[in-house]
Each structure stands twice: as C-alpha cells, then as structure tokens.
Amino acid sequence: MTAARAQKPSHAPFTLMKLPYEASALAPVISDETVGFHHGKHHKTYVDTLNKLIAGTEFEGQSLEEIVKATAKAQDAKTKKIFNNAGQVWNHDFFWNSLDPKGGKPSAKMKELIESGFGGFEEFKKKLTETGVTQFGSGWAWLVFENGKLGLEKTPNAENMLSAKPGAKALLTIDVWEHAYYLDYQNKRPDFLGAVIDKLLNWRFAEANLG
Ligand code: MN
C-alpha cells in the first residue's frame, strides 16, 4: 500500500464500519445475536468480497459511492458482482447509522415533514411498514427526500437510491432481508418493521441527510 493510498481511508481496501453503539444496545428490538451475525458476518463478508473483487481494477482508487454509481447498470457478470457487494456495503453502513438505541422520536423538523408528507406519525409508520412488507424477497425500505418532501421507496437486493433513483435523497433505510430479523421475529417482517420504526429510527441522522 502506498502512503498516498493510506491517507485515503474511503478508498480500497474498505474496512467494516464500527457500529456507532454496542452490539447489545438495540435489544430487545434487535437482539445482540442478530446484530452479531448481521454486522460481524453478513456485512463483513460484503466488505471482504468487495475488496477481493476490486483488487487491481479501475475501482480500486474510487470511493464506495463512486463504485456503486459506476457499476449500477453493469451488464457483465463480474461488474454486477462488484455492484452487488459495493451496494450491500453502502446500504449496511447506512442501515446501522439509521438506527439509534435512543431513537424513535422524530426531531421537530422531521415531525413537521412527516405531518405534511403523510398526515401524521401513525400513517407514516403504516406506509413504511407496507413498503417493507411488499418488497418481495430481499431488499430495503427507504425514507427519502424528493422534490421538497418525504417519500417512501423500496429496492431489491443491493439496489439503493444512488443506483435506482438518483433524484431521491436517502434519509433512512431498514434492511428487510431475512437475516435482519429472522432470529428475533422469524417470518413476522411486519412486527420487525413496526418495532424498528417505533423505537430505533435515528431521526437526527435523517435530518442530517436532508443536506
Ligand atoms: Mn443485511
């Protein structure tokens, strides 16, 4: 590794992000065990695989966001694989930051946007839960900011707003892959979503992402 590279930690080799809280801090909504597997195994594997795939390629000098954007519409198998892993690393970094052990209560500004966008928190919760539940198979439910108001989106697999809808700014995401909830909620994805929305959403992070 060159000295120049070492000064650019946002480029390859990427490292697994450190959780902004203790692994046990999200319990009982998300157990220590789930966080351990999800962050320590699933998320880490995406980071390790991405580093292997981009070694010696043009992507080695790019930031994670640049790699996601550059590979989003890839047609060939190897570049698609790079996108899948880069997207997963980006999404998981964003997901852990979307959670806060002391979360759940929107800031004044976000509360106002929720009122004008959805008519109230309960309606927002219902619609975000629906969004996550109707994502068929694996993927993500997103709170986004687009054209001056809040909106909801869902994406499959490793897709996110950078790849699927660049006009929408991601504010928060919830991982709805089974590995995110199966140990704690089995097949009850709506219960997982409801509990995360009620108790863990990091509204300070959402507000900061408004830009
Ligand atoms: Mn996941």
PDB file of C-alpha atoms and ligand atoms in Angstrom:
ATOM      1  CA  MET A   1       0.000   0.000   0.000  1.00  0.00           C
ATOM      2  CA  THR A   2       1.370   3.434  -0.937  1.00  0.00           C
ATOM      3  CA  ALA A   3       1.471   6.312   1.517  1.00  0.00           C
ATOM      4  CA  ALA A   4      -0.994   8.241  -0.650  1.00  0.00           C
ATOM      5  CA  ARG A   5      -3.442   5.367  -0.526  1.00  0.00           C
ATOM      6  CA  ALA A   6      -3.099   5.073   3.246  1.00  0.00           C
ATOM      7  CA  GLN A   7      -4.222   8.684   3.587  1.00  0.00           C
ATOM      8  CA  LYS A   8      -7.448   7.923   1.754  1.00  0.00           C
ATOM      9  CA  PRO A   9      -9.359   5.559   4.013  1.00  0.00           C
ATOM     10  CA  SER A  10     -12.532   5.962   1.960  1.00  0.00           C
ATOM     11  CA  HIS A  11     -10.885   4.021  -0.870  1.00  0.00           C
ATOM     12  CA  ALA A  12      -9.918   0.351  -1.112  1.00  0.00           C
ATOM     13  CA  PRO A  13      -9.229  -1.642   0.916  1.00  0.00           C
ATOM     14  CA  PHE A  14     -12.521  -0.907   2.630  1.00  0.00           C
ATOM     15  CA  THR A  15     -12.979  -1.794   6.271  1.00  0.00           C
ATOM     16  CA  LEU A  16     -16.048  -2.960   8.136  1.00  0.00           C
ATOM     17  CA  MET A  17     -17.575   0.088   9.795  1.00  0.00           C
ATOM     18  CA  LYS A  18     -17.536   0.187  13.563  1.00  0.00           C
ATOM     19  CA  LEU A  19     -21.070   0.208  14.953  1.00  0.00           C
ATOM     20  CA  PRO A  20     -21.976   3.589  16.436  1.00  0.00           C
ATOM     21  CA  TYR A  21     -23.299   1.749  19.566  1.00  0.00           C
ATOM     22  CA  GLU A  22     -22.731  -1.515  21.427  1.00  0.00           C
ATOM     23  CA  ALA A  23     -23.988  -4.642  19.618  1.00  0.00           C
ATOM     24  CA  SER A  24     -26.338  -5.258  22.544  1.00  0.00           C
ATOM     25  CA  ALA A  25     -27.721  -1.700  22.590  1.00  0.00           C
ATOM     26  CA  LEU A  26     -30.540  -2.318  20.092  1.00  0.00           C
ATOM     27  CA  ALA A  27     -32.112  -5.084  22.217  1.00  0.00           C
ATOM     28  CA  PRO A  28     -34.845  -6.053  22.719  1.00  0.00           C
ATOM     29  CA  VAL A  29     -35.937  -4.727  19.305  1.00  0.00           C
ATOM     30  CA  ILE A  30     -32.911  -6.306  17.592  1.00  0.00           C
ATOM     31  CA  SER A  31     -31.012  -8.855  19.679  1.00  0.00           C
ATOM     32  CA  ASP A  32     -27.286  -8.911  20.341  1.00  0.00           C
ATOM     33  CA  GLU A  33     -27.180 -12.226  18.452  1.00  0.00           C
ATOM     34  CA  THR A  34     -28.817 -10.773  15.335  1.00  0.00           C
ATOM     35  CA  VAL A  35     -26.505  -7.750  15.345  1.00  0.00           C
ATOM     36  CA  GLY A  36     -23.519 -10.073  15.816  1.00  0.00           C
ATOM     37  CA  PHE A  37     -24.379 -12.175  12.757  1.00  0.00           C
ATOM     38  CA  HIS A  38     -25.668  -9.285  10.681  1.00  0.00           C
ATOM     39  CA  HIS A  39     -22.748  -6.927  11.244  1.00  0.00           C
ATOM     40  CA  GLY A  40     -19.961  -9.382  12.061  1.00  0.00           C
ATOM     41  CA  LYS A  41     -20.724 -11.979   9.366  1.00  0.00           C
ATOM     42  CA  HIS A  42     -23.070 -10.709   6.624  1.00  0.00           C
ATOM     43  CA  HIS A  43     -21.853  -7.111   6.453  1.00  0.00           C
ATOM     44  CA  LYS A  44     -18.203  -8.158   6.882  1.00  0.00           C
ATOM     45  CA  THR A  45     -18.470 -10.681   4.054  1.00  0.00           C
ATOM     46  CA  TYR A  46     -19.666  -7.966   1.673  1.00  0.00           C
ATOM     47  CA  VAL A  47     -16.679  -5.794   2.633  1.00  0.00           C
ATOM     48  CA  ASP A  48     -14.183  -8.655   2.248  1.00  0.00           C
ATOM     49  CA  THR A  49     -15.684  -9.809  -1.063  1.00  0.00           C
ATOM     50  CA  LEU A  50     -15.714  -6.260  -2.447  1.00  0.00           C
ATOM     51  CA  ASN A  51     -12.023  -5.821  -1.589  1.00  0.00           C
ATOM     52  CA  LYS A  52     -11.159  -9.072  -3.368  1.00  0.00           C
ATOM     53  CA  LEU A  53     -13.227  -8.239  -6.440  1.00  0.00           C
ATOM     54  CA  ILE A  54     -11.819  -4.748  -6.976  1.00  0.00           C
ATOM     55  CA  ALA A  55      -8.157  -5.523  -6.277  1.00  0.00           C
ATOM     56  CA  GLY A  56      -6.188  -4.496  -9.353  1.00  0.00           C
ATOM     57  CA  THR A  57      -9.195  -2.971 -11.136  1.00  0.00           C
ATOM     58  CA  GLU A  58     -10.095   0.611 -12.055  1.00  0.00           C
ATOM     59  CA  PHE A  59     -12.379   0.652  -8.991  1.00  0.00           C
ATOM     60  CA  GLU A  60      -9.537   0.306  -6.523  1.00  0.00           C
ATOM     61  CA  GLY A  61      -8.976   4.069  -6.368  1.00  0.00           C
ATOM     62  CA  GLN A  62     -12.656   5.014  -6.111  1.00  0.00           C
ATOM     63  CA  SER A  63     -14.848   5.745  -3.113  1.00  0.00           C
ATOM     64  CA  LEU A  64     -17.661   3.370  -2.233  1.00  0.00           C
ATOM     65  CA  GLU A  65     -20.243   5.792  -3.586  1.00  0.00           C
ATOM     66  CA  GLU A  66     -18.323   6.161  -6.859  1.00  0.00           C
ATOM     67  CA  ILE A  67     -18.137   2.379  -7.250  1.00  0.00           C
ATOM     68  CA  VAL A  68     -21.878   1.972  -6.598  1.00  0.00           C
ATOM     69  CA  LYS A  69     -22.725   4.615  -9.208  1.00  0.00           C
ATOM     70  CA  ALA A  70     -20.201   3.358 -11.762  1.00  0.00           C
ATOM     71  CA  THR A  71     -21.349  -0.264 -11.573  1.00  0.00           C
ATOM     72  CA  ALA A  72     -25.105   0.258 -11.117  1.00  0.00           C
ATOM     73  CA  LYS A  73     -26.064  -0.525 -14.704  1.00  0.00           C
ATOM     74  CA  ALA A  74     -23.386  -3.133 -15.341  1.00  0.00           C
ATOM     75  CA  GLN A  75     -24.200  -5.892 -17.799  1.00  0.00           C
ATOM     76  CA  ASP A  76     -21.257  -8.227 -17.332  1.00  0.00           C
ATOM     77  CA  ALA A  77     -21.194 -10.766 -14.510  1.00  0.00           C
ATOM     78  CA  LYS A  78     -18.016  -9.574 -12.791  1.00  0.00           C
ATOM     79  CA  THR A  79     -19.047  -5.922 -12.643  1.00  0.00           C
ATOM     80  CA  LYS A  80     -22.544  -6.911 -11.491  1.00  0.00           C
ATOM     81  CA  LYS A  81     -20.901  -8.818  -8.671  1.00  0.00           C
ATOM     82  CA  ILE A  82     -18.879  -5.723  -7.748  1.00  0.00           C
ATOM     83  CA  PHE A  83     -22.107  -3.686  -7.722  1.00  0.00           C
ATOM     84  CA  ASN A  84     -23.879  -6.254  -5.534  1.00  0.00           C
ATOM     85  CA  ASN A  85     -21.154  -6.170  -2.913  1.00  0.00           C
ATOM     86  CA  ALA A  86     -20.472  -2.418  -3.054  1.00  0.00           C
ATOM     87  CA  GLY A  87     -24.212  -1.690  -2.824  1.00  0.00           C
ATOM     88  CA  GLN A  88     -24.537  -4.008   0.149  1.00  0.00           C
ATOM     89  CA  VAL A  89     -21.642  -2.336   1.970  1.00  0.00           C
ATOM     90  CA  TRP A  90     -23.104   1.130   1.305  1.00  0.00           C
ATOM     91  CA  ASN A  91     -26.598   0.027   2.355  1.00  0.00           C
ATOM     92  CA  HIS A  92     -25.428  -1.679   5.541  1.00  0.00           C
ATOM     93  CA  ASP A  93     -23.302   1.316   6.578  1.00  0.00           C
ATOM     94  CA  PHE A  94     -26.395   3.452   6.023  1.00  0.00           C
ATOM     95  CA  PHE A  95     -28.666   0.984   7.856  1.00  0.00           C
ATOM     96  CA  TRP A  96     -26.578   0.872  11.054  1.00  0.00           C
ATOM     97  CA  ASN A  97     -26.483   4.677  11.024  1.00  0.00           C
ATOM     98  CA  SER A  98     -30.272   4.730  10.552  1.00  0.00           C
ATOM     99  CA  LEU A  99     -30.654   3.094  13.966  1.00  0.00           C
ATOM    100  CA  ASP A 100     -30.172   4.585  17.401  1.00  0.00           C
ATOM    101  CA  PRO A 101     -30.726   2.829  20.749  1.00  0.00           C
ATOM    102  CA  LYS A 102     -32.338   6.074  21.926  1.00  0.00           C
ATOM    103  CA  GLY A 103     -34.192   6.603  18.653  1.00  0.00           C
ATOM    104  CA  GLY A 104     -37.834   6.611  17.736  1.00  0.00           C
ATOM    105  CA  LYS A 105     -38.887  10.176  18.357  1.00  0.00           C
ATOM    106  CA  PRO A 106     -38.661  12.492  15.331  1.00  0.00           C
ATOM    107  CA  SER A 107     -36.960  15.845  15.768  1.00  0.00           C
ATOM    108  CA  ALA A 108     -39.188  18.928  15.441  1.00  0.00           C
ATOM    109  CA  LYS A 109     -38.187  19.461  11.813  1.00  0.00           C
ATOM    110  CA  MET A 110     -38.729  15.825  10.835  1.00  0.00           C
ATOM    111  CA  LYS A 111     -42.047  15.784  12.688  1.00  0.00           C
ATOM    112  CA  GLU A 112     -43.203  18.693  10.566  1.00  0.00           C
ATOM    113  CA  LEU A 113     -42.135  16.920   7.356  1.00  0.00           C
ATOM    114  CA  ILE A 114     -43.892  13.723   8.483  1.00  0.00           C
ATOM    115  CA  GLU A 115     -47.077  15.713   9.138  1.00  0.00           C
ATOM    116  CA  SER A 116     -47.023  17.361   5.728  1.00  0.00           C
ATOM    117  CA  GLY A 117     -45.867  14.239   3.878  1.00  0.00           C
ATOM    118  CA  PHE A 118     -48.013  11.556   5.476  1.00  0.00           C
ATOM    119  CA  GLY A 119     -50.570  13.275   7.698  1.00  0.00           C
ATOM    120  CA  GLY A 120     -49.002  12.039  10.945  1.00  0.00           C
ATOM    121  CA  PHE A 121     -46.620   9.530  12.504  1.00  0.00           C
ATOM    122  CA  GLU A 122     -49.095   6.609  12.633  1.00  0.00           C
ATOM    123  CA  GLU A 123     -49.864   6.979   8.935  1.00  0.00           C
ATOM    124  CA  PHE A 124     -46.136   7.213   8.184  1.00  0.00           C
ATOM    125  CA  LYS A 125     -45.493   4.065  10.232  1.00  0.00           C
ATOM    126  CA  LYS A 126     -48.280   2.208   8.420  1.00  0.00           C
ATOM    127  CA  LYS A 127     -46.967   3.210   4.988  1.00  0.00           C
ATOM    128  CA  LEU A 128     -43.303   2.491   5.731  1.00  0.00           C
ATOM    129  CA  THR A 129     -44.277  -0.922   7.140  1.00  0.00           C
ATOM    130  CA  GLU A 130     -46.324  -1.616   3.989  1.00  0.00           C
ATOM    131  CA  THR A 131     -43.353  -0.562   1.862  1.00  0.00           C
ATOM    132  CA  GLY A 132     -41.063  -3.015   3.651  1.00  0.00           C
ATOM    133  CA  VAL A 133     -43.602  -5.828   3.675  1.00  0.00           C
ATOM    134  CA  THR A 134     -44.354  -5.529  -0.045  1.00  0.00           C
ATOM    135  CA  GLN A 135     -40.683  -5.677  -1.042  1.00  0.00           C
ATOM    136  CA  PHE A 136     -40.851  -9.208  -2.432  1.00  0.00           C
ATOM    137  CA  GLY A 137     -37.879 -11.280  -1.262  1.00  0.00           C
ATOM    138  CA  SER A 138     -34.745  -9.491  -0.060  1.00  0.00           C
ATOM    139  CA  GLY A 139     -34.216  -5.757  -0.086  1.00  0.00           C
ATOM    140  CA  TRP A 140     -34.628  -2.414   1.604  1.00  0.00           C
ATOM    141  CA  ALA A 141     -37.327   0.061   2.656  1.00  0.00           C
ATOM    142  CA  TRP A 142     -36.294   3.726   2.393  1.00  0.00           C
ATOM    143  CA  LEU A 143     -37.433   7.069   3.689  1.00  0.00           C
ATOM    144  CA  VAL A 144     -36.362   9.577   1.048  1.00  0.00           C
ATOM    145  CA  PHE A 145     -36.499  13.290   0.366  1.00  0.00           C
ATOM    146  CA  GLU A 146     -37.528  14.235  -3.137  1.00  0.00           C
ATOM    147  CA  ASN A 147     -38.910  17.460  -4.626  1.00  0.00           C
ATOM    148  CA  GLY A 148     -39.028  19.084  -1.218  1.00  0.00           C
ATOM    149  CA  LYS A 149     -40.997  16.359   0.542  1.00  0.00           C
ATOM    150  CA  LEU A 150     -40.675  12.972   2.191  1.00  0.00           C
ATOM    151  CA  GLY A 151     -41.373   9.817   0.243  1.00  0.00           C
ATOM    152  CA  LEU A 152     -41.036   6.047   0.581  1.00  0.00           C
ATOM    153  CA  GLU A 153     -39.220   3.675  -1.725  1.00  0.00           C
ATOM    154  CA  LYS A 154     -38.249   0.021  -1.771  1.00  0.00           C
ATOM    155  CA  THR A 155     -35.355  -1.616  -3.579  1.00  0.00           C
ATOM    156  CA  PRO A 156     -34.409  -5.267  -4.160  1.00  0.00           C
ATOM    157  CA  ASN A 157     -31.105  -6.907  -3.226  1.00  0.00           C
ATOM    158  CA  ALA A 158     -28.227  -4.384  -3.264  1.00  0.00           C
ATOM    159  CA  GLU A 159     -30.076  -1.548  -5.006  1.00  0.00           C
ATOM    160  CA  ASN A 160     -30.370   1.849  -3.336  1.00  0.00           C
ATOM    161  CA  MET A 161     -31.262   5.406  -4.300  1.00  0.00           C
ATOM    162  CA  LEU A 162     -27.827   6.005  -5.869  1.00  0.00           C
ATOM    163  CA  SER A 163     -28.425   3.159  -8.314  1.00  0.00           C
ATOM    164  CA  ALA A 164     -32.201   3.104  -8.700  1.00  0.00           C
ATOM    165  CA  LYS A 165     -33.444   6.652  -8.179  1.00  0.00           C
ATOM    166  CA  PRO A 166     -30.709   9.305  -8.124  1.00  0.00           C
ATOM    167  CA  GLY A 167     -33.270  12.108  -7.783  1.00  0.00           C
ATOM    168  CA  ALA A 168     -34.293  10.869  -4.342  1.00  0.00           C
ATOM    169  CA  LYS A 169     -32.048  11.512  -1.352  1.00  0.00           C
ATOM    170  CA  ALA A 170     -31.942   8.631   1.136  1.00  0.00           C
ATOM    171  CA  LEU A 171     -32.720   9.714   4.717  1.00  0.00           C
ATOM    172  CA  LEU A 172     -33.177   6.350   6.478  1.00  0.00           C
ATOM    173  CA  THR A 173     -33.265   2.697   5.498  1.00  0.00           C
ATOM    174  CA  ILE A 174     -34.487  -0.545   7.025  1.00  0.00           C
ATOM    175  CA  ASP A 175     -32.947  -3.832   5.919  1.00  0.00           C
ATOM    176  CA  VAL A 176     -35.728  -6.324   5.146  1.00  0.00           C
ATOM    177  CA  TRP A 177     -33.504  -9.254   4.228  1.00  0.00           C
ATOM    178  CA  GLU A 178     -34.452 -12.243   6.394  1.00  0.00           C
ATOM    179  CA  HIS A 179     -31.043 -12.159   8.110  1.00  0.00           C
ATOM    180  CA  ALA A 180     -32.039  -8.774   9.576  1.00  0.00           C
ATOM    181  CA  TYR A 181     -34.925 -10.200  11.612  1.00  0.00           C
ATOM    182  CA  TYR A 182     -35.352 -13.962  11.372  1.00  0.00           C
ATOM    183  CA  LEU A 183     -33.707 -14.911  14.694  1.00  0.00           C
ATOM    184  CA  ASP A 184     -35.857 -12.382  16.563  1.00  0.00           C
ATOM    185  CA  TYR A 185     -39.111 -12.327  14.592  1.00  0.00           C
ATOM    186  CA  GLN A 186     -38.997 -15.468  12.381  1.00  0.00           C
ATOM    187  CA  ASN A 187     -41.284 -14.762   9.416  1.00  0.00           C
ATOM    188  CA  LYS A 188     -43.016 -11.764  11.012  1.00  0.00           C
ATOM    189  CA  ARG A 189     -41.453  -8.987   8.946  1.00  0.00           C
ATOM    190  CA  PRO A 190     -44.267  -6.501   9.811  1.00  0.00           C
ATOM    191  CA  ASP A 191     -43.535  -6.879  13.549  1.00  0.00           C
ATOM    192  CA  PHE A 192     -39.829  -6.212  12.970  1.00  0.00           C
ATOM    193  CA  LEU A 193     -40.601  -3.117  10.903  1.00  0.00           C
ATOM    194  CA  GLY A 194     -43.125  -1.785  13.420  1.00  0.00           C
ATOM    195  CA  ALA A 195     -40.724  -2.183  16.340  1.00  0.00           C
ATOM    196  CA  VAL A 196     -37.810  -0.567  14.493  1.00  0.00           C
ATOM    197  CA  ILE A 197     -39.996   2.365  13.419  1.00  0.00           C
ATOM    198  CA  ASP A 198     -41.361   2.864  16.954  1.00  0.00           C
ATOM    199  CA  LYS A 199     -38.116   2.528  18.885  1.00  0.00           C
ATOM    200  CA  LEU A 200     -34.935   2.710  16.839  1.00  0.00           C
ATOM    201  CA  LEU A 201     -35.088   5.116  13.909  1.00  0.00           C
ATOM    202  CA  ASN A 202     -32.331   7.707  14.111  1.00  0.00           C
ATOM    203  CA  TRP A 203     -34.127  10.944  13.284  1.00  0.00           C
ATOM    204  CA  ARG A 204     -31.013  13.050  13.852  1.00  0.00           C
ATOM    205  CA  PHE A 205     -29.351  11.076  11.066  1.00  0.00           C
ATOM    206  CA  ALA A 206     -32.438  11.525   8.844  1.00  0.00           C
ATOM    207  CA  GLU A 207     -32.398  15.280   9.433  1.00  0.00           C
ATOM    208  CA  ALA A 208     -28.656  15.496   8.736  1.00  0.00           C
ATOM    209  CA  ASN A 209     -29.227  13.705   5.418  1.00  0.00           C
ATOM    210  CA  LEU A 210     -31.646  16.403   4.263  1.00  0.00           C
ATOM    211  CA  GLY A 211     -28.450  18.329   3.466  1.00  0.00           C
TER     212      GLY A 211
HETATM  213 MN    MN B   1     -28.407  -7.112   5.822  1.00  0.00          MN
END
